[in-house]
């Protein structure tokens, strides 16, 4: 099966338990036919060996569905446990994917799309360019505004030694709490400068509006700023610009902490729906743990809202419905809210692309 060459939406996901669980729940090609996953190694995630194994499994699973994964190992560069040499974890992943592990893989190595960032030093950029040629899948070039100067972009493309039509260009604005006129003008200017460099395989705008922490309880809405800015840019003549977002988490990875609250971020066509509740005190008589009990309340709020897409919308929505109606199990796992929210989010992007 040939990988889908095009996509309409890009989603950047951390290689953590919740996101990986949602990816493993995908089972049909149409779920990723127009959705391009970018999977990012996370220095705050599981142990390197475990993370490498989980990412390998995700790459193999998605390849069977016809989708090559973009892999970004920039955050773990220089951590020897993830892989040594200038290509680091991506070189390690290339070796791991060189041979099939079962009959479903088919013959030959499995390719992925290496991600190069706009702050890459000369040696890593050259080495990753060679890896891109070896894999034959081109490159994803992830550009942040602080390093989006034309001279820098031209220099890195030259080091990659790739024609622009083999490069998926990503303008990564990271956290975006508001879609202001100044942000629109800045993004438009950067995109216009990109257009002068050649015709790229694709151009995406990547950003996320979910804050690092939520400060309320119960349920409330927040605009999906990432879609607002993208839509404004499309109207301003960037007609081929793809929408990219960070799934259902804050765009900037952090070490995290154990909260006394349970929260779900639920994607809706023009807004986020947040549901958050404080965990009760432990009670030996309760059927659920405090975390699982709070999670069931959060899910109940979701299905009672006008925004719930229904239990048949995705694996995550089915699990949300089970939790809300007192069925199912395993809802005390701290990664469960991200897993179910990400599953719904992937289905939202797939349906949005097909609309």
mmCIF file of C-alpha atoms in Angstrom:
data_model
loop_
_atom_site.group_PDB
_atom_site.id
_atom_site.type_symbol
_atom_site.label_atom_id
_atom_site.label_comp_id
_atom_site.label_asym_id
_atom_site.label_seq_id
_atom_site.Cartn_x
_atom_site.Cartn_y
_atom_site.Cartn_z
ATOM 1 C CA UNK A 1 0.000 0.000 0.000
ATOM 2 C CA UNK A 2 1.400 3.413 -0.889
ATOM 3 C CA UNK A 3 1.309 6.058 1.800
ATOM 4 C CA UNK A 4 -1.122 8.900 1.265
ATOM 5 C CA UNK A 5 0.845 11.733 -0.307
ATOM 6 C CA UNK A 6 -1.421 14.599 0.711
ATOM 7 C CA UNK A 7 -3.146 15.777 3.843
ATOM 8 C CA UNK A 8 -5.484 18.552 4.911
ATOM 9 C CA UNK A 9 -4.651 18.818 8.610
ATOM 10 C CA UNK A 10 -1.502 18.288 10.676
ATOM 11 C CA UNK A 11 -1.519 17.225 14.318
ATOM 12 C CA UNK A 12 1.598 17.399 16.502
ATOM 13 C CA UNK A 13 1.455 14.819 19.296
ATOM 14 C CA UNK A 14 3.865 14.040 22.116
ATOM 15 C CA UNK A 15 5.134 10.470 22.412
ATOM 16 C CA UNK A 16 3.350 9.948 25.726
ATOM 17 C CA UNK A 17 0.912 7.318 26.934
ATOM 18 C CA UNK A 18 -2.328 9.184 26.224
ATOM 19 C CA UNK A 19 -1.483 10.243 22.677
ATOM 20 C CA UNK A 20 0.010 6.861 21.780
ATOM 21 C CA UNK A 21 -3.073 5.049 23.106
ATOM 22 C CA UNK A 22 -5.275 7.208 20.861
ATOM 23 C CA UNK A 23 -3.087 6.422 17.831
ATOM 24 C CA UNK A 24 -3.240 2.693 18.596
ATOM 25 C CA UNK A 25 -7.060 2.919 18.574
ATOM 26 C CA UNK A 26 -7.040 3.932 14.889
ATOM 27 C CA UNK A 27 -7.978 0.980 12.704
ATOM 28 C CA UNK A 28 -9.193 2.276 9.306
ATOM 29 C CA UNK A 29 -7.359 4.162 6.516
ATOM 30 C CA UNK A 30 -10.037 6.851 6.327
ATOM 31 C CA UNK A 31 -9.164 7.898 9.883
ATOM 32 C CA UNK A 32 -5.809 9.239 8.630
ATOM 33 C CA UNK A 33 -6.483 9.698 4.937
ATOM 34 C CA UNK A 34 -6.226 13.493 5.258
ATOM 35 C CA UNK A 35 -4.697 13.760 8.756
ATOM 36 C CA UNK A 36 -0.907 13.921 9.060
ATOM 37 C CA UNK A 37 0.485 12.963 12.494
ATOM 38 C CA UNK A 38 3.732 14.548 13.671
ATOM 39 C CA UNK A 39 5.025 12.527 16.606
ATOM 40 C CA UNK A 40 7.504 14.264 18.881
ATOM 41 C CA UNK A 41 9.934 12.467 21.213
ATOM 42 C CA UNK A 42 9.406 13.735 24.751
ATOM 43 C CA UNK A 43 12.302 14.060 27.228
ATOM 44 C CA UNK A 44 9.729 14.077 30.055
ATOM 45 C CA UNK A 45 7.971 10.952 28.809
ATOM 46 C CA UNK A 46 8.673 7.283 29.432
ATOM 47 C CA UNK A 47 12.168 5.778 29.557
ATOM 48 C CA UNK A 48 14.088 5.990 26.247
ATOM 49 C CA UNK A 49 13.886 2.260 25.435
ATOM 50 C CA UNK A 50 10.158 2.184 26.166
ATOM 51 C CA UNK A 51 9.541 5.377 24.176
ATOM 52 C CA UNK A 52 11.505 4.109 21.175
ATOM 53 C CA UNK A 53 9.517 0.873 21.220
ATOM 54 C CA UNK A 54 6.178 2.669 21.491
ATOM 55 C CA UNK A 55 7.027 5.064 18.653
ATOM 56 C CA UNK A 56 8.200 2.186 16.463
ATOM 57 C CA UNK A 57 4.876 0.425 17.047
ATOM 58 C CA UNK A 58 2.938 3.604 16.191
ATOM 59 C CA UNK A 59 4.926 4.124 12.981
ATOM 60 C CA UNK A 60 4.295 0.528 11.908
ATOM 61 C CA UNK A 61 0.572 0.714 12.744
ATOM 62 C CA UNK A 62 0.047 3.966 10.848
ATOM 63 C CA UNK A 63 2.048 2.721 7.870
ATOM 64 C CA UNK A 64 -0.385 -0.190 7.601
ATOM 65 C CA UNK A 65 -3.166 2.402 7.386
ATOM 66 C CA UNK A 66 -1.319 4.127 4.547
ATOM 67 C CA UNK A 67 0.137 7.056 6.457
ATOM 68 C CA UNK A 68 3.815 7.900 6.950
ATOM 69 C CA UNK A 69 4.519 9.612 10.267
ATOM 70 C CA UNK A 70 6.571 12.776 10.707
ATOM 71 C CA UNK A 71 9.086 12.182 13.526
ATOM 72 C CA UNK A 72 10.707 14.992 15.513
ATOM 73 C CA UNK A 73 13.543 14.009 17.860
ATOM 74 C CA UNK A 74 14.847 17.547 18.428
ATOM 75 C CA UNK A 75 13.869 17.611 22.113
ATOM 76 C CA UNK A 76 15.982 14.522 22.891
ATOM 77 C CA UNK A 77 19.015 15.431 20.794
ATOM 78 C CA UNK A 78 22.169 14.918 22.839
ATOM 79 C CA UNK A 79 20.562 12.326 25.124
ATOM 80 C CA UNK A 80 22.649 9.194 24.335
ATOM 81 C CA UNK A 81 19.991 6.764 25.563
ATOM 82 C CA UNK A 82 17.805 7.792 22.593
ATOM 83 C CA UNK A 83 20.559 7.234 20.023
ATOM 84 C CA UNK A 84 24.013 8.558 19.299
ATOM 85 C CA UNK A 85 25.516 10.314 16.301
ATOM 86 C CA UNK A 86 24.226 13.350 14.397
ATOM 87 C CA UNK A 87 20.872 11.729 13.562
ATOM 88 C CA UNK A 88 20.302 10.504 17.137
ATOM 89 C CA UNK A 89 16.919 8.926 17.783
ATOM 90 C CA UNK A 90 15.886 9.173 14.114
ATOM 91 C CA UNK A 91 18.897 7.089 13.075
ATOM 92 C CA UNK A 92 17.997 4.592 15.789
ATOM 93 C CA UNK A 93 14.415 4.481 14.530
ATOM 94 C CA UNK A 94 15.595 3.915 10.940
ATOM 95 C CA UNK A 95 17.508 0.835 12.088
ATOM 96 C CA UNK A 96 14.554 -0.462 14.102
ATOM 97 C CA UNK A 97 12.239 -0.142 11.088
ATOM 98 C CA UNK A 98 14.626 -1.785 8.642
ATOM 99 C CA UNK A 99 13.073 -5.226 8.977
ATOM 100 C CA UNK A 100 9.446 -6.407 9.211
ATOM 101 C CA UNK A 101 8.296 -7.761 12.555
ATOM 102 C CA UNK A 102 5.299 -9.683 11.205
ATOM 103 C CA UNK A 103 3.471 -10.481 7.972
ATOM 104 C CA UNK A 104 1.449 -7.271 8.159
ATOM 105 C CA UNK A 105 4.536 -5.132 7.611
ATOM 106 C CA UNK A 106 5.311 -6.348 4.109
ATOM 107 C CA UNK A 107 8.761 -6.414 2.528
ATOM 108 C CA UNK A 108 11.426 -3.743 2.828
ATOM 109 C CA UNK A 109 12.120 -1.012 5.379
ATOM 110 C CA UNK A 110 9.388 1.291 6.680
ATOM 111 C CA UNK A 111 10.030 4.945 5.953
ATOM 112 C CA UNK A 112 9.027 7.967 8.008
ATOM 113 C CA UNK A 113 9.405 11.703 7.397
ATOM 114 C CA UNK A 114 12.244 13.211 9.477
ATOM 115 C CA UNK A 115 11.557 16.608 11.037
ATOM 116 C CA UNK A 116 14.267 19.270 10.944
ATOM 117 C CA UNK A 117 13.864 22.447 12.992
ATOM 118 C CA UNK A 118 14.896 25.949 12.012
ATOM 119 C CA UNK A 119 17.404 26.147 14.881
ATOM 120 C CA UNK A 120 19.298 23.045 13.700
ATOM 121 C CA UNK A 121 23.092 23.344 13.714
ATOM 122 C CA UNK A 122 25.052 22.633 10.546
ATOM 123 C CA UNK A 123 26.177 19.044 11.246
ATOM 124 C CA UNK A 124 22.754 17.719 12.355
ATOM 125 C CA UNK A 125 21.038 19.454 9.409
ATOM 126 C CA UNK A 126 23.447 17.879 6.907
ATOM 127 C CA UNK A 127 23.115 14.452 8.566
ATOM 128 C CA UNK A 128 19.322 14.646 8.641
ATOM 129 C CA UNK A 129 19.356 15.676 4.977
ATOM 130 C CA UNK A 130 21.285 12.497 4.168
ATOM 131 C CA UNK A 131 18.770 10.487 6.211
ATOM 132 C CA UNK A 132 15.915 12.091 4.249
ATOM 133 C CA UNK A 133 17.549 10.981 1.001
ATOM 134 C CA UNK A 134 18.098 7.471 2.404
ATOM 135 C CA UNK A 135 14.463 7.077 3.472
ATOM 136 C CA UNK A 136 13.101 8.638 0.280
ATOM 137 C CA UNK A 137 10.160 10.276 2.071
ATOM 138 C CA UNK A 138 11.330 13.872 1.974
ATOM 139 C CA UNK A 139 11.496 16.115 5.007
ATOM 140 C CA UNK A 140 9.325 18.184 7.335
ATOM 141 C CA UNK A 141 10.922 21.561 8.074
ATOM 142 C CA UNK A 142 9.566 22.999 11.341
ATOM 143 C CA UNK A 143 10.151 26.757 11.486
ATOM 144 C CA UNK A 144 9.568 28.934 14.537
ATOM 145 C CA UNK A 145 9.211 32.691 14.171
ATOM 146 C CA UNK A 146 12.370 33.509 16.149
ATOM 147 C CA UNK A 147 14.467 31.671 13.547
ATOM 148 C CA UNK A 148 12.305 32.331 10.471
ATOM 149 C CA UNK A 149 14.701 34.808 8.836
ATOM 150 C CA UNK A 150 15.121 34.192 5.117
ATOM 151 C CA UNK A 151 18.910 33.757 5.286
ATOM 152 C CA UNK A 152 18.599 31.097 7.988
ATOM 153 C CA UNK A 153 15.857 29.214 6.138
ATOM 154 C CA UNK A 154 17.829 29.227 2.877
ATOM 155 C CA UNK A 155 20.963 28.045 4.712
ATOM 156 C CA UNK A 156 19.227 25.045 6.292
ATOM 157 C CA UNK A 157 17.504 24.057 3.032
ATOM 158 C CA UNK A 158 20.904 24.172 1.359
ATOM 159 C CA UNK A 159 22.352 21.893 4.073
ATOM 160 C CA UNK A 160 19.462 19.474 3.644
ATOM 161 C CA UNK A 161 20.220 19.311 -0.090
ATOM 162 C CA UNK A 162 16.546 18.763 -0.902
ATOM 163 C CA UNK A 163 14.383 20.430 -3.526
ATOM 164 C CA UNK A 164 11.547 22.402 -1.966
ATOM 165 C CA UNK A 165 8.957 20.097 -3.527
ATOM 166 C CA UNK A 166 10.286 17.349 -1.210
ATOM 167 C CA UNK A 167 9.803 19.491 1.896
ATOM 168 C CA UNK A 168 6.694 19.885 4.057
ATOM 169 C CA UNK A 169 7.097 23.374 5.530
ATOM 170 C CA UNK A 170 5.576 24.000 8.973
ATOM 171 C CA UNK A 171 5.306 27.472 10.498
ATOM 172 C CA UNK A 172 5.154 26.658 14.204
ATOM 173 C CA UNK A 173 3.739 29.476 16.351
ATOM 174 C CA UNK A 174 3.426 27.229 19.431
ATOM 175 C CA UNK A 175 1.103 28.707 22.097
ATOM 176 C CA UNK A 176 -1.467 31.140 20.730
ATOM 177 C CA UNK A 177 -3.913 32.529 23.267
ATOM 178 C CA UNK A 178 -5.418 35.136 20.907
ATOM 179 C CA UNK A 179 -5.596 35.679 17.146
ATOM 180 C CA UNK A 180 -4.537 39.318 16.902
ATOM 181 C CA UNK A 181 -3.974 41.501 13.863
ATOM 182 C CA UNK A 182 -0.254 41.711 14.620
ATOM 183 C CA UNK A 183 0.020 37.906 14.742
ATOM 184 C CA UNK A 184 -1.871 37.670 11.469
ATOM 185 C CA UNK A 185 0.446 40.202 9.812
ATOM 186 C CA UNK A 186 3.588 38.518 11.146
ATOM 187 C CA UNK A 187 2.495 35.057 10.008
ATOM 188 C CA UNK A 188 1.436 36.384 6.594
ATOM 189 C CA UNK A 189 4.825 38.061 6.116
ATOM 190 C CA UNK A 190 6.718 34.865 7.002
ATOM 191 C CA UNK A 191 4.536 32.789 4.668
ATOM 192 C CA UNK A 192 5.072 35.307 1.851
ATOM 193 C CA UNK A 193 8.842 35.048 2.339
ATOM 194 C CA UNK A 194 8.588 31.236 2.216
ATOM 195 C CA UNK A 195 6.717 31.428 -1.089
ATOM 196 C CA UNK A 196 9.691 33.216 -2.672
ATOM 197 C CA UNK A 197 11.964 30.245 -1.917
ATOM 198 C CA UNK A 198 10.097 27.801 -4.152
ATOM 199 C CA UNK A 199 7.052 25.559 -4.226
ATOM 200 C CA UNK A 200 6.997 23.368 -1.143
ATOM 201 C CA UNK A 201 5.290 19.987 -0.988
ATOM 202 C CA UNK A 202 2.945 21.470 1.608
ATOM 203 C CA UNK A 203 2.791 24.480 3.930
ATOM 204 C CA UNK A 204 1.108 24.218 7.340
ATOM 205 C CA UNK A 205 0.375 26.634 10.175
ATOM 206 C CA UNK A 206 0.912 24.891 13.522
ATOM 207 C CA UNK A 207 -0.284 26.400 16.804
ATOM 208 C CA UNK A 208 -2.240 25.540 19.925
ATOM 209 C CA UNK A 209 -4.468 27.540 22.270
ATOM 210 C CA UNK A 210 -4.908 25.194 25.240
ATOM 211 C CA UNK A 211 -3.273 26.810 28.324
ATOM 212 C CA UNK A 212 -0.781 24.888 30.445
ATOM 213 C CA UNK A 213 -3.217 24.777 33.381
ATOM 214 C CA UNK A 214 -6.962 25.282 33.772
ATOM 215 C CA UNK A 215 -8.153 27.480 36.627
ATOM 216 C CA UNK A 216 -11.908 26.736 36.780
ATOM 217 C CA UNK A 217 -14.116 23.779 37.571
ATOM 218 C CA UNK A 218 -17.328 22.453 35.992
ATOM 219 C CA UNK A 219 -17.616 23.168 32.212
ATOM 220 C CA UNK A 220 -16.857 26.183 30.030
ATOM 221 C CA UNK A 221 -15.870 27.075 26.476
ATOM 222 C CA UNK A 222 -12.837 28.717 24.870
ATOM 223 C CA UNK A 223 -12.403 29.752 21.210
ATOM 224 C CA UNK A 224 -10.219 27.505 19.036
ATOM 225 C CA UNK A 225 -7.750 30.284 18.295
ATOM 226 C CA UNK A 226 -5.596 28.027 16.114
ATOM 227 C CA UNK A 227 -8.445 27.621 13.634
ATOM 228 C CA UNK A 228 -9.362 31.314 13.773
ATOM 229 C CA UNK A 229 -5.879 32.479 12.795
ATOM 230 C CA UNK A 230 -5.583 29.774 10.124
ATOM 231 C CA UNK A 231 -8.953 30.771 8.603
ATOM 232 C CA UNK A 232 -7.954 34.446 8.567
ATOM 233 C CA UNK A 233 -4.714 33.616 6.745
ATOM 234 C CA UNK A 234 -6.545 31.471 4.203
ATOM 235 C CA UNK A 235 -8.913 34.369 3.511
ATOM 236 C CA UNK A 236 -5.889 36.653 3.136
ATOM 237 C CA UNK A 237 -4.693 34.642 0.083
ATOM 238 C CA UNK A 238 -2.921 31.673 1.706
ATOM 239 C CA UNK A 239 -5.440 29.329 0.087
ATOM 240 C CA UNK A 240 -3.243 26.194 0.197
ATOM 241 C CA UNK A 241 -2.261 26.599 3.840
ATOM 242 C CA UNK A 242 -2.919 23.485 5.941
ATOM 243 C CA UNK A 243 -4.257 23.699 9.488
ATOM 244 C CA UNK A 244 -2.016 22.267 12.188
ATOM 245 C CA UNK A 245 -2.597 21.957 15.935
ATOM 246 C CA UNK A 246 -1.215 20.321 19.057
ATOM 247 C CA UNK A 247 -4.029 17.912 19.745
ATOM 248 C CA UNK A 248 -5.519 18.408 23.198
ATOM 249 C CA UNK A 249 -2.482 19.555 25.202
ATOM 250 C CA UNK A 250 -0.465 22.720 25.719
ATOM 251 C CA UNK A 251 2.051 23.181 22.868
ATOM 252 C CA UNK A 252 5.184 23.431 25.029
ATOM 253 C CA UNK A 253 6.238 20.181 26.769
ATOM 254 C CA UNK A 254 6.775 20.305 30.506
ATOM 255 C CA UNK A 255 7.669 17.977 33.320
ATOM 256 C CA UNK A 256 4.085 17.864 34.522
ATOM 257 C CA UNK A 257 2.771 17.411 38.046
ATOM 258 C CA UNK A 258 0.103 15.355 39.759
ATOM 259 C CA UNK A 259 -2.977 17.520 40.037
ATOM 260 C CA UNK A 260 -5.841 17.185 42.498
ATOM 261 C CA UNK A 261 -8.190 17.775 39.556
ATOM 262 C CA UNK A 262 -9.236 15.750 36.528
ATOM 263 C CA UNK A 263 -9.855 17.640 33.291
ATOM 264 C CA UNK A 264 -10.915 16.881 29.725
ATOM 265 C CA UNK A 265 -10.368 19.119 26.692
ATOM 266 C CA UNK A 266 -12.989 18.328 24.055
ATOM 267 C CA UNK A 267 -12.701 19.606 20.483
ATOM 268 C CA UNK A 268 -15.704 21.325 18.917
ATOM 269 C CA UNK A 269 -16.037 23.025 15.496
ATOM 270 C CA UNK A 270 -15.269 26.546 16.738
ATOM 271 C CA UNK A 271 -14.300 26.142 20.371
ATOM 272 C CA UNK A 272 -12.843 23.946 23.084
ATOM 273 C CA UNK A 273 -15.181 22.535 25.707
ATOM 274 C CA UNK A 274 -13.402 22.093 29.037
ATOM 275 C CA UNK A 275 -14.711 19.938 31.859
ATOM 276 C CA UNK A 276 -12.781 19.879 35.144
ATOM 277 C CA UNK A 277 -13.533 18.530 38.609
ATOM 278 C CA UNK A 278 -11.638 18.179 41.861
ATOM 279 C CA UNK A 279 -10.952 14.641 43.066
ATOM 280 C CA UNK A 280 -12.873 13.698 46.235
ATOM 281 C CA UNK A 281 -11.178 12.446 49.381
ATOM 282 C CA UNK A 282 -10.395 8.702 49.340
ATOM 283 C CA UNK A 283 -13.289 6.536 50.473
ATOM 284 C CA UNK A 284 -12.865 2.794 50.995
ATOM 285 C CA UNK A 285 -16.595 2.323 50.356
ATOM 286 C CA UNK A 286 -16.471 3.907 46.890
ATOM 287 C CA UNK A 287 -16.427 1.608 43.864
ATOM 288 C CA UNK A 288 -13.947 3.867 42.061
ATOM 289 C CA UNK A 289 -10.689 5.529 43.031
ATOM 290 C CA UNK A 290 -10.923 9.309 43.626
ATOM 291 C CA UNK A 291 -9.414 9.961 40.176
ATOM 292 C CA UNK A 292 -11.798 7.552 38.432
ATOM 293 C CA UNK A 293 -14.770 9.015 40.294
ATOM 294 C CA UNK A 294 -13.884 12.560 39.250
ATOM 295 C CA UNK A 295 -13.310 11.378 35.687
ATOM 296 C CA UNK A 296 -16.802 9.877 35.506
ATOM 297 C CA UNK A 297 -18.271 13.223 36.616
ATOM 298 C CA UNK A 298 -16.217 15.054 33.955
ATOM 299 C CA UNK A 299 -17.505 12.648 31.303
ATOM 300 C CA UNK A 300 -21.074 13.051 32.530
ATOM 301 C CA UNK A 301 -20.784 16.804 32.038
ATOM 302 C CA UNK A 302 -19.554 16.205 28.474
ATOM 303 C CA UNK A 303 -22.309 13.859 27.354
ATOM 304 C CA UNK A 304 -24.982 16.101 28.907
ATOM 305 C CA UNK A 305 -23.721 19.095 26.908
ATOM 306 C CA UNK A 306 -24.895 20.018 23.421
ATOM 307 C CA UNK A 307 -21.331 19.438 22.151
ATOM 308 C CA UNK A 308 -21.017 15.688 22.664
ATOM 309 C CA UNK A 309 -20.530 14.014 19.278
ATOM 310 C CA UNK A 310 -22.075 10.695 20.366
ATOM 311 C CA UNK A 311 -20.577 7.337 21.370
ATOM 312 C CA UNK A 312 -20.110 6.217 17.752
ATOM 313 C CA UNK A 313 -17.934 9.191 16.773
ATOM 314 C CA UNK A 314 -14.642 7.638 17.930
ATOM 315 C CA UNK A 315 -13.159 5.101 20.307
ATOM 316 C CA UNK A 316 -12.610 7.923 22.784
ATOM 317 C CA UNK A 317 -16.231 9.066 22.595
ATOM 318 C CA UNK A 318 -17.412 5.531 23.230
ATOM 319 C CA UNK A 319 -15.184 5.339 26.319
ATOM 320 C CA UNK A 320 -16.412 8.758 27.499
ATOM 321 C CA UNK A 321 -19.996 7.495 27.241
ATOM 322 C CA UNK A 322 -19.095 4.299 29.131
ATOM 323 C CA UNK A 323 -17.464 6.298 31.917
ATOM 324 C CA UNK A 324 -20.372 8.721 32.179
ATOM 325 C CA UNK A 325 -22.960 5.958 32.409
ATOM 326 C CA UNK A 326 -21.155 4.015 35.140
ATOM 327 C CA UNK A 327 -19.705 1.318 32.926
ATOM 328 C CA UNK A 328 -16.189 0.436 31.828
ATOM 329 C CA UNK A 329 -13.024 0.371 33.891
ATOM 330 C CA UNK A 330 -9.486 1.733 34.048
ATOM 331 C CA UNK A 331 -10.606 5.358 34.352
ATOM 332 C CA UNK A 332 -8.221 6.018 37.223
ATOM 333 C CA UNK A 333 -5.245 5.990 34.842
ATOM 334 C CA UNK A 334 -3.840 9.528 34.707
ATOM 335 C CA UNK A 335 -3.284 9.260 30.934
ATOM 336 C CA UNK A 336 -6.929 8.366 30.249
ATOM 337 C CA UNK A 337 -8.277 11.931 29.772
ATOM 338 C CA UNK A 338 -5.618 12.732 27.140
ATOM 339 C CA UNK A 339 -6.136 9.380 25.405
ATOM 340 C CA UNK A 340 -9.899 9.806 25.030
ATOM 341 C CA UNK A 341 -9.701 13.507 24.161
ATOM 342 C CA UNK A 342 -7.011 12.835 21.540
ATOM 343 C CA UNK A 343 -9.065 10.011 20.025
ATOM 344 C CA UNK A 344 -12.027 12.373 19.663
ATOM 345 C CA UNK A 345 -9.726 15.084 18.298
ATOM 346 C CA UNK A 346 -8.324 12.800 15.590
ATOM 347 C CA UNK A 347 -11.859 11.896 14.531
ATOM 348 C CA UNK A 348 -12.777 15.585 14.518
ATOM 349 C CA UNK A 349 -9.834 16.375 12.202
ATOM 350 C CA UNK A 350 -10.678 13.439 9.926
ATOM 351 C CA UNK A 351 -14.308 14.531 9.658
ATOM 352 C CA UNK A 352 -13.335 18.167 9.211
ATOM 353 C CA UNK A 353 -11.005 17.258 6.352
ATOM 354 C CA UNK A 354 -13.695 15.195 4.660
ATOM 355 C CA UNK A 355 -16.337 17.920 4.950
#
